[in-house]
């Protein structure tokens, strides 16, 4: 039976009869400002900041806002079903929580809290390699719920092989390989605070619990934490990887592999040639290349090039339910939501993430219905017009 996501609004109104109002705004675009006020400048800057002067982040929002939905009337939308199949997995809605590292800088319950909230709604949680919590602990928090593992593809093949084996053993079903971060970009908000959580051993939990990583240390982590951090920094990224290297990942992962950070149709075609299962059209939320093409502007070209051969997912700039609608109209099969759930976590822990998921999907459900559609599959490019810039 389809889940009635839109009913969340009636729950809120009914609770209001006892004087209760939501602890967090239902307009999810307001969460960033609240987080800026309540959390320290280092953690907030790390999550909210981007590359250079922030132009790519602004472009991401502008590309979505520039596209406007054209609602259709007198269509039967009384019964709706947001369920989709993505990468062979049945999902209750076209949504997953994007991989975001070092979540302990936002809330002590970190990845486990976000993962539990995702699991409660059947939404896949994509765990970052750079998490504050070991992957096995996050898996335990999720039970048998759908979980995917994001790989920062570093220099040490044995650590990569070990990560893939651990993730498989812990029930992670899809591998999401981030391609756009072989190096950290120039990020003024972090630089001005001299704030990089990894230097304090935050975001290294998967590495510091990994046998292959530990084998490369002269002393255990607790005896020489600085050496462990330096070893981590030395192998974290690898700007020398090329397309043929994907064969190593394919060899050591027997489930779907999705490449995250694809913006050019030719790169999407190369992903097909490499035997990949999907791509995430993403510019890392504007955190990697200042002046980059907006992800929503890149999406239609990628979808046109490979949408019949690969699963096309999308992130970067998604804040609202109508953004989800627009991403699907532009060719995505599902979206990955990043910053809003992290702000929810920072403001109210697991309950905050729960609020963000329910608010986003309620708004998407209502947008879908009020635009004349009863399923995500019914959305097409003809449901949008693009305003001139």
Short mmCIF file of C-alpha atoms in Angstrom, two decimals:
data_model
loop_
_atom_site.label_atom_id
_atom_site.label_comp_id
_atom_site.label_asym_id
_atom_site.label_seq_id
_atom_site.Cartn_x
_atom_site.Cartn_y
_atom_site.Cartn_z
CA UNK A 1 0.00 0.00 0.00
CA UNK A 2 1.35 3.42 -0.97
CA UNK A 3 2.52 5.68 1.84
CA UNK A 4 0.59 8.94 2.11
CA UNK A 5 3.50 11.33 2.63
CA UNK A 6 1.28 14.42 2.31
CA UNK A 7 -0.57 13.44 5.49
CA UNK A 8 2.33 14.91 7.48
CA UNK A 9 0.74 18.35 7.06
CA UNK A 10 -2.48 17.18 8.72
CA UNK A 11 -0.48 15.65 11.55
CA UNK A 12 1.12 19.05 12.11
CA UNK A 13 -2.21 20.89 12.00
CA UNK A 14 -3.85 18.40 14.38
CA UNK A 15 -0.95 18.68 16.83
CA UNK A 16 -1.50 22.42 16.68
CA UNK A 17 -4.88 21.93 18.38
CA UNK A 18 -2.92 21.19 21.58
CA UNK A 19 -0.71 24.24 21.04
CA UNK A 20 2.20 22.24 19.62
CA UNK A 21 4.10 23.61 16.62
CA UNK A 22 7.00 21.93 14.78
CA UNK A 23 10.38 22.25 16.50
CA UNK A 24 12.01 23.05 13.16
CA UNK A 25 10.77 25.13 10.20
CA UNK A 26 8.76 23.30 7.55
CA UNK A 27 10.37 25.59 4.95
CA UNK A 28 13.64 23.67 4.71
CA UNK A 29 15.44 26.60 3.10
CA UNK A 30 15.41 28.27 6.53
CA UNK A 31 17.46 25.54 8.21
CA UNK A 32 20.83 26.90 7.09
CA UNK A 33 20.24 30.28 8.73
CA UNK A 34 19.15 28.61 11.98
CA UNK A 35 22.21 26.36 11.95
CA UNK A 36 24.46 29.38 11.36
CA UNK A 37 23.03 30.98 14.50
CA UNK A 38 23.20 27.92 16.75
CA UNK A 39 26.39 26.07 15.84
CA UNK A 40 30.03 27.13 15.81
CA UNK A 41 31.57 28.83 12.75
CA UNK A 42 33.95 25.94 12.05
CA UNK A 43 31.36 23.16 11.73
CA UNK A 44 28.78 25.41 10.04
CA UNK A 45 31.31 26.69 7.54
CA UNK A 46 32.44 23.17 6.74
CA UNK A 47 28.90 22.10 5.85
CA UNK A 48 27.48 25.32 4.41
CA UNK A 49 30.59 26.53 2.61
CA UNK A 50 31.70 25.85 -0.92
CA UNK A 51 34.54 26.32 -3.35
CA UNK A 52 35.84 29.80 -4.07
CA UNK A 53 33.33 32.59 -3.60
CA UNK A 54 30.37 30.21 -3.59
CA UNK A 55 29.35 30.88 -7.19
CA UNK A 56 28.72 27.20 -7.94
CA UNK A 57 26.40 26.86 -4.96
CA UNK A 58 24.46 29.90 -6.14
CA UNK A 59 24.35 28.53 -9.68
CA UNK A 60 22.91 25.24 -8.39
CA UNK A 61 20.02 27.05 -6.76
CA UNK A 62 19.51 29.40 -9.69
CA UNK A 63 19.34 26.51 -12.19
CA UNK A 64 16.54 24.89 -10.20
CA UNK A 65 14.69 28.13 -9.49
CA UNK A 66 14.90 29.20 -13.13
CA UNK A 67 12.84 26.16 -14.11
CA UNK A 68 9.17 26.55 -13.34
CA UNK A 69 6.53 23.84 -13.05
CA UNK A 70 3.51 24.01 -15.37
CA UNK A 71 0.60 22.42 -13.44
CA UNK A 72 -2.12 20.46 -15.23
CA UNK A 73 -5.75 20.43 -14.06
CA UNK A 74 -8.64 17.94 -13.75
CA UNK A 75 -6.52 14.86 -13.53
CA UNK A 76 -7.27 12.12 -11.04
CA UNK A 77 -4.63 12.51 -8.33
CA UNK A 78 -6.73 11.18 -5.46
CA UNK A 79 -4.46 8.17 -5.07
CA UNK A 80 -0.74 8.66 -5.44
CA UNK A 81 2.22 6.35 -5.15
CA UNK A 82 5.69 7.83 -4.83
CA UNK A 83 7.39 4.42 -4.91
CA UNK A 84 10.12 3.86 -7.50
CA UNK A 85 12.62 1.19 -8.44
CA UNK A 86 16.22 2.38 -8.47
CA UNK A 87 19.17 0.10 -9.24
CA UNK A 88 16.87 -2.87 -8.79
CA UNK A 89 15.80 -1.70 -5.35
CA UNK A 90 12.20 -0.86 -4.45
CA UNK A 91 12.17 2.54 -2.71
CA UNK A 92 9.18 4.30 -1.13
CA UNK A 93 10.08 7.58 -2.86
CA UNK A 94 12.74 8.85 -5.29
CA UNK A 95 15.02 9.97 -2.46
CA UNK A 96 18.21 8.92 -0.69
CA UNK A 97 20.31 10.75 1.90
CA UNK A 98 23.56 11.84 0.27
CA UNK A 99 26.95 10.91 1.71
CA UNK A 100 28.20 13.65 4.03
CA UNK A 101 31.32 13.08 6.08
CA UNK A 102 32.30 14.02 9.64
CA UNK A 103 28.74 14.33 10.92
CA UNK A 104 29.91 14.31 14.54
CA UNK A 105 30.85 17.97 14.06
CA UNK A 106 27.11 18.64 13.80
CA UNK A 107 25.71 16.31 16.47
CA UNK A 108 27.23 13.68 18.80
CA UNK A 109 24.89 10.97 17.47
CA UNK A 110 26.36 11.67 14.02
CA UNK A 111 25.82 9.17 11.20
CA UNK A 112 23.93 6.68 13.34
CA UNK A 113 21.16 9.19 14.05
CA UNK A 114 20.77 10.15 10.40
CA UNK A 115 20.86 6.50 9.34
CA UNK A 116 18.14 5.54 11.84
CA UNK A 117 15.90 8.34 10.56
CA UNK A 118 16.43 7.19 6.98
CA UNK A 119 15.77 3.58 7.91
CA UNK A 120 12.51 4.49 9.65
CA UNK A 121 11.15 5.75 6.31
CA UNK A 122 12.80 3.23 3.99
CA UNK A 123 14.97 5.94 2.47
CA UNK A 124 18.48 4.71 1.55
CA UNK A 125 21.28 6.18 3.63
CA UNK A 126 24.56 6.67 1.77
CA UNK A 127 27.41 6.41 4.27
CA UNK A 128 30.52 8.46 3.58
CA UNK A 129 33.97 6.87 3.71
CA UNK A 130 34.85 9.91 5.80
CA UNK A 131 32.23 9.23 8.45
CA UNK A 132 32.72 9.80 12.18
CA UNK A 133 31.25 6.34 12.87
CA UNK A 134 32.57 2.99 11.61
CA UNK A 135 30.46 1.47 8.86
CA UNK A 136 29.65 -1.63 10.93
CA UNK A 137 28.15 0.53 13.70
CA UNK A 138 26.00 2.45 11.22
CA UNK A 139 24.83 -0.83 9.68
CA UNK A 140 23.84 -2.09 13.11
CA UNK A 141 21.80 1.09 13.70
CA UNK A 142 19.89 0.48 10.46
CA UNK A 143 18.90 -3.17 10.87
CA UNK A 144 18.01 -4.55 7.47
CA UNK A 145 17.21 -1.15 5.91
CA UNK A 146 18.62 -0.11 2.53
CA UNK A 147 22.11 1.35 2.81
CA UNK A 148 24.73 2.33 0.27
CA UNK A 149 28.44 2.96 0.77
CA UNK A 150 30.28 5.95 -0.67
CA UNK A 151 33.95 5.44 -1.48
CA UNK A 152 36.62 8.11 -1.51
CA UNK A 153 38.93 6.27 -3.85
CA UNK A 154 42.39 6.74 -2.37
CA UNK A 155 45.95 5.70 -3.13
CA UNK A 156 46.11 2.46 -1.15
CA UNK A 157 44.58 -0.44 -3.05
CA UNK A 158 44.61 -2.71 -0.01
CA UNK A 159 42.63 -0.19 2.05
CA UNK A 160 40.17 0.19 -0.83
CA UNK A 161 39.82 -3.60 -1.13
CA UNK A 162 39.32 -3.86 2.64
CA UNK A 163 36.68 -1.10 2.66
CA UNK A 164 34.72 -2.85 -0.08
CA UNK A 165 34.84 -6.17 1.74
CA UNK A 166 33.76 -4.62 5.03
CA UNK A 167 30.92 -2.69 3.37
CA UNK A 168 29.63 -5.82 1.68
CA UNK A 169 29.83 -7.80 4.91
CA UNK A 170 27.92 -5.02 6.71
CA UNK A 171 25.04 -5.16 4.24
CA UNK A 172 25.75 -2.12 2.10
CA UNK A 173 24.21 -2.95 -1.27
CA UNK A 174 25.31 -0.18 -3.67
CA UNK A 175 28.77 1.36 -4.09
CA UNK A 176 28.82 5.12 -4.77
CA UNK A 177 32.27 6.20 -5.97
CA UNK A 178 32.97 9.92 -5.65
CA UNK A 179 35.12 11.04 -8.60
CA UNK A 180 35.18 14.81 -8.07
CA UNK A 181 37.34 14.95 -4.93
CA UNK A 182 40.82 13.63 -5.76
CA UNK A 183 41.98 16.84 -4.04
CA UNK A 184 40.25 19.27 -1.70
CA UNK A 185 39.24 22.48 -3.43
CA UNK A 186 40.05 26.02 -2.30
CA UNK A 187 37.40 26.59 0.39
CA UNK A 188 37.71 30.04 1.93
CA UNK A 189 35.25 29.48 4.79
CA UNK A 190 37.32 26.57 6.05
CA UNK A 191 40.64 28.24 5.26
CA UNK A 192 39.71 31.43 7.11
CA UNK A 193 38.99 29.36 10.24
CA UNK A 194 41.92 27.00 9.51
CA UNK A 195 39.29 24.31 10.07
CA UNK A 196 39.80 20.79 8.74
CA UNK A 197 38.17 18.15 10.99
CA UNK A 198 40.41 15.32 9.71
CA UNK A 199 43.46 16.89 11.36
CA UNK A 200 41.82 16.16 14.71
CA UNK A 201 41.03 12.60 13.70
CA UNK A 202 37.37 13.39 12.96
CA UNK A 203 35.97 11.64 9.90
CA UNK A 204 38.60 8.91 10.07
CA UNK A 205 36.57 6.21 11.85
CA UNK A 206 36.46 3.82 8.91
CA UNK A 207 40.20 4.14 8.41
CA UNK A 208 41.20 3.87 12.05
CA UNK A 209 39.18 0.63 12.34
CA UNK A 210 40.51 -0.88 9.12
CA UNK A 211 43.06 -3.73 9.27
CA UNK A 212 44.73 -2.73 5.98
CA UNK A 213 45.06 0.88 7.12
CA UNK A 214 46.37 -0.10 10.55
CA UNK A 215 48.94 -2.39 8.94
CA UNK A 216 50.57 0.70 7.44
CA UNK A 217 51.17 2.34 10.85
CA UNK A 218 54.33 1.91 12.92
CA UNK A 219 52.32 2.29 16.14
CA UNK A 220 48.64 1.83 17.07
CA UNK A 221 46.45 4.90 16.56
CA UNK A 222 46.11 5.61 20.28
CA UNK A 223 49.89 5.62 20.74
CA UNK A 224 50.62 8.04 17.89
CA UNK A 225 47.40 9.68 16.66
CA UNK A 226 49.27 12.37 14.71
CA UNK A 227 51.09 9.75 12.64
CA UNK A 228 47.77 8.01 11.96
CA UNK A 229 46.23 11.29 10.73
CA UNK A 230 49.21 11.97 8.48
CA UNK A 231 48.99 8.46 7.05
CA UNK A 232 45.29 9.03 6.39
CA UNK A 233 45.94 12.35 4.64
CA UNK A 234 48.60 10.69 2.50
CA UNK A 235 46.26 8.10 1.05
CA UNK A 236 42.84 9.81 1.15
CA UNK A 237 42.67 11.07 -2.45
CA UNK A 238 44.34 10.05 -5.69
CA UNK A 239 44.44 12.53 -8.59
CA UNK A 240 46.14 9.90 -10.78
CA UNK A 241 43.15 7.59 -11.24
CA UNK A 242 41.84 7.15 -14.80
CA UNK A 243 38.90 5.34 -16.39
CA UNK A 244 40.65 1.96 -16.81
CA UNK A 245 41.22 1.87 -13.02
CA UNK A 246 37.49 1.32 -12.51
CA UNK A 247 38.09 -2.32 -13.44
CA UNK A 248 39.65 -2.80 -9.99
CA UNK A 249 36.45 -1.64 -8.28
CA UNK A 250 34.27 -3.75 -10.57
CA UNK A 251 36.42 -6.76 -9.73
CA UNK A 252 36.02 -6.28 -5.98
CA UNK A 253 32.36 -5.23 -5.76
CA UNK A 254 29.60 -7.53 -6.97
CA UNK A 255 26.69 -5.10 -6.60
CA UNK A 256 25.72 -1.92 -8.47
CA UNK A 257 28.41 0.77 -8.83
CA UNK A 258 27.40 4.41 -9.26
CA UNK A 259 29.86 7.16 -10.19
CA UNK A 260 29.22 10.44 -8.36
CA UNK A 261 30.31 13.77 -9.77
CA UNK A 262 29.55 13.29 -13.47
CA UNK A 263 28.62 16.51 -15.30
CA UNK A 264 29.67 15.89 -18.92
CA UNK A 265 27.75 13.55 -21.25
CA UNK A 266 31.01 12.05 -22.54
CA UNK A 267 32.00 11.06 -18.99
CA UNK A 268 28.60 9.43 -18.60
CA UNK A 269 29.23 7.47 -21.81
CA UNK A 270 32.62 6.39 -20.46
CA UNK A 271 30.82 5.15 -17.34
CA UNK A 272 28.68 2.93 -19.59
CA UNK A 273 31.79 1.65 -21.35
CA UNK A 274 33.37 0.84 -17.97
CA UNK A 275 30.43 -1.36 -16.98
CA UNK A 276 29.06 0.98 -14.34
CA UNK A 277 25.42 0.87 -13.26
CA UNK A 278 24.68 4.53 -12.65
CA UNK A 279 25.91 8.09 -12.30
CA UNK A 280 25.10 10.91 -9.93
CA UNK A 281 24.97 14.21 -11.76
CA UNK A 282 26.59 16.35 -9.08
CA UNK A 283 29.13 19.11 -8.52
CA UNK A 284 29.55 18.12 -4.87
CA UNK A 285 27.05 20.74 -3.80
CA UNK A 286 29.33 23.47 -5.15
CA UNK A 287 32.19 22.40 -2.89
CA UNK A 288 34.79 21.37 -5.46
CA UNK A 289 34.99 23.52 -8.61
CA UNK A 290 34.30 27.23 -8.29
CA UNK A 291 32.62 28.42 -11.47
CA UNK A 292 31.37 24.94 -12.34
CA UNK A 293 28.29 24.30 -14.43
CA UNK A 294 25.19 24.00 -12.25
CA UNK A 295 24.27 20.37 -11.69
CA UNK A 296 20.66 20.93 -12.85
CA UNK A 297 21.95 22.47 -16.09
CA UNK A 298 24.16 19.42 -16.70
CA UNK A 299 21.43 16.89 -15.86
CA UNK A 300 19.36 16.95 -19.09
CA UNK A 301 22.42 16.41 -21.30
CA UNK A 302 23.65 13.48 -19.21
CA UNK A 303 20.18 11.93 -19.06
CA UNK A 304 19.80 12.27 -22.83
CA UNK A 305 23.18 10.63 -23.39
CA UNK A 306 22.87 7.59 -21.10
CA UNK A 307 19.44 7.55 -19.43
CA UNK A 308 18.42 4.47 -21.43
CA UNK A 309 21.54 2.56 -20.34
CA UNK A 310 22.36 3.79 -16.82
CA UNK A 311 20.52 4.87 -13.70
CA UNK A 312 20.81 8.67 -13.53
CA UNK A 313 20.67 10.19 -10.04
CA UNK A 314 21.04 13.83 -9.03
CA UNK A 315 22.28 16.01 -6.22
CA UNK A 316 23.51 19.57 -5.63
CA UNK A 317 21.11 22.34 -4.72
CA UNK A 318 18.07 20.26 -3.69
CA UNK A 319 16.25 22.00 -0.84
CA UNK A 320 12.52 21.52 -1.40
CA UNK A 321 9.87 19.15 -2.66
CA UNK A 322 9.50 21.10 -5.88
CA UNK A 323 13.27 20.74 -6.45
CA UNK A 324 12.76 16.96 -6.39
CA UNK A 325 9.96 17.31 -8.97
CA UNK A 326 12.18 19.45 -11.20
CA UNK A 327 15.12 17.03 -10.98
CA UNK A 328 12.89 14.17 -12.09
CA UNK A 329 11.52 16.26 -14.96
CA UNK A 330 15.09 17.00 -16.05
CA UNK A 331 15.90 13.30 -16.27
CA UNK A 332 16.87 11.99 -12.83
CA UNK A 333 15.35 8.80 -11.45
CA UNK A 334 15.93 9.88 -7.84
CA UNK A 335 17.70 12.60 -5.89
CA UNK A 336 20.27 12.55 -3.12
CA UNK A 337 19.58 15.12 -0.40
CA UNK A 338 22.60 16.59 1.38
CA UNK A 339 22.81 19.78 3.42
CA UNK A 340 19.18 20.03 4.61
CA UNK A 341 19.29 16.74 6.50
CA UNK A 342 22.67 17.67 7.96
CA UNK A 343 21.20 20.94 9.25
CA UNK A 344 18.28 18.95 10.68
CA UNK A 345 20.77 16.69 12.43
CA UNK A 346 22.69 19.63 13.83
CA UNK A 347 19.56 21.32 15.14
CA UNK A 348 17.64 18.36 16.55
CA UNK A 349 19.52 15.07 16.11
CA UNK A 350 17.63 12.09 14.72
CA UNK A 351 14.30 13.89 15.14
CA UNK A 352 15.63 16.73 13.01
CA UNK A 353 16.58 14.37 10.17
CA UNK A 354 13.18 12.71 10.46
CA UNK A 355 11.52 16.12 10.18
CA UNK A 356 13.51 16.97 7.05
CA UNK A 357 12.69 13.68 5.30
CA UNK A 358 8.99 13.93 6.09
CA UNK A 359 8.76 17.62 5.18
CA UNK A 360 10.56 17.17 1.87
CA UNK A 361 8.49 14.16 0.81
CA UNK A 362 5.20 15.71 1.95
CA UNK A 363 5.96 18.78 -0.13
CA UNK A 364 7.00 16.62 -3.09
CA UNK A 365 3.82 14.54 -2.79
CA UNK A 366 1.66 17.67 -2.75
CA UNK A 367 3.60 19.28 -5.60
CA UNK A 368 3.15 16.11 -7.63
CA UNK A 369 -0.61 16.04 -7.01
CA UNK A 370 -1.19 19.76 -7.52
CA UNK A 371 0.72 19.58 -10.79
CA UNK A 372 -1.57 16.82 -12.03
CA UNK A 373 0.46 13.65 -11.50
CA UNK A 374 -0.02 10.56 -9.36
CA UNK A 375 3.41 8.90 -9.75
CA UNK A 376 6.98 10.12 -10.21
CA UNK A 377 7.15 8.22 -13.52
CA UNK A 378 4.46 10.54 -14.95
CA UNK A 379 6.75 13.59 -14.71
CA UNK A 380 8.39 14.62 -18.00
CA UNK A 381 10.43 17.51 -19.37
CA UNK A 382 7.21 19.03 -20.74
CA UNK A 383 6.11 19.74 -17.17
CA UNK A 384 8.73 22.49 -16.89
CA UNK A 385 9.46 25.72 -18.67
CA UNK A 386 12.75 27.56 -18.32
CA UNK A 387 12.69 31.25 -17.60
CA UNK A 388 15.26 33.31 -19.45
CA UNK A 389 18.20 34.18 -17.25
#
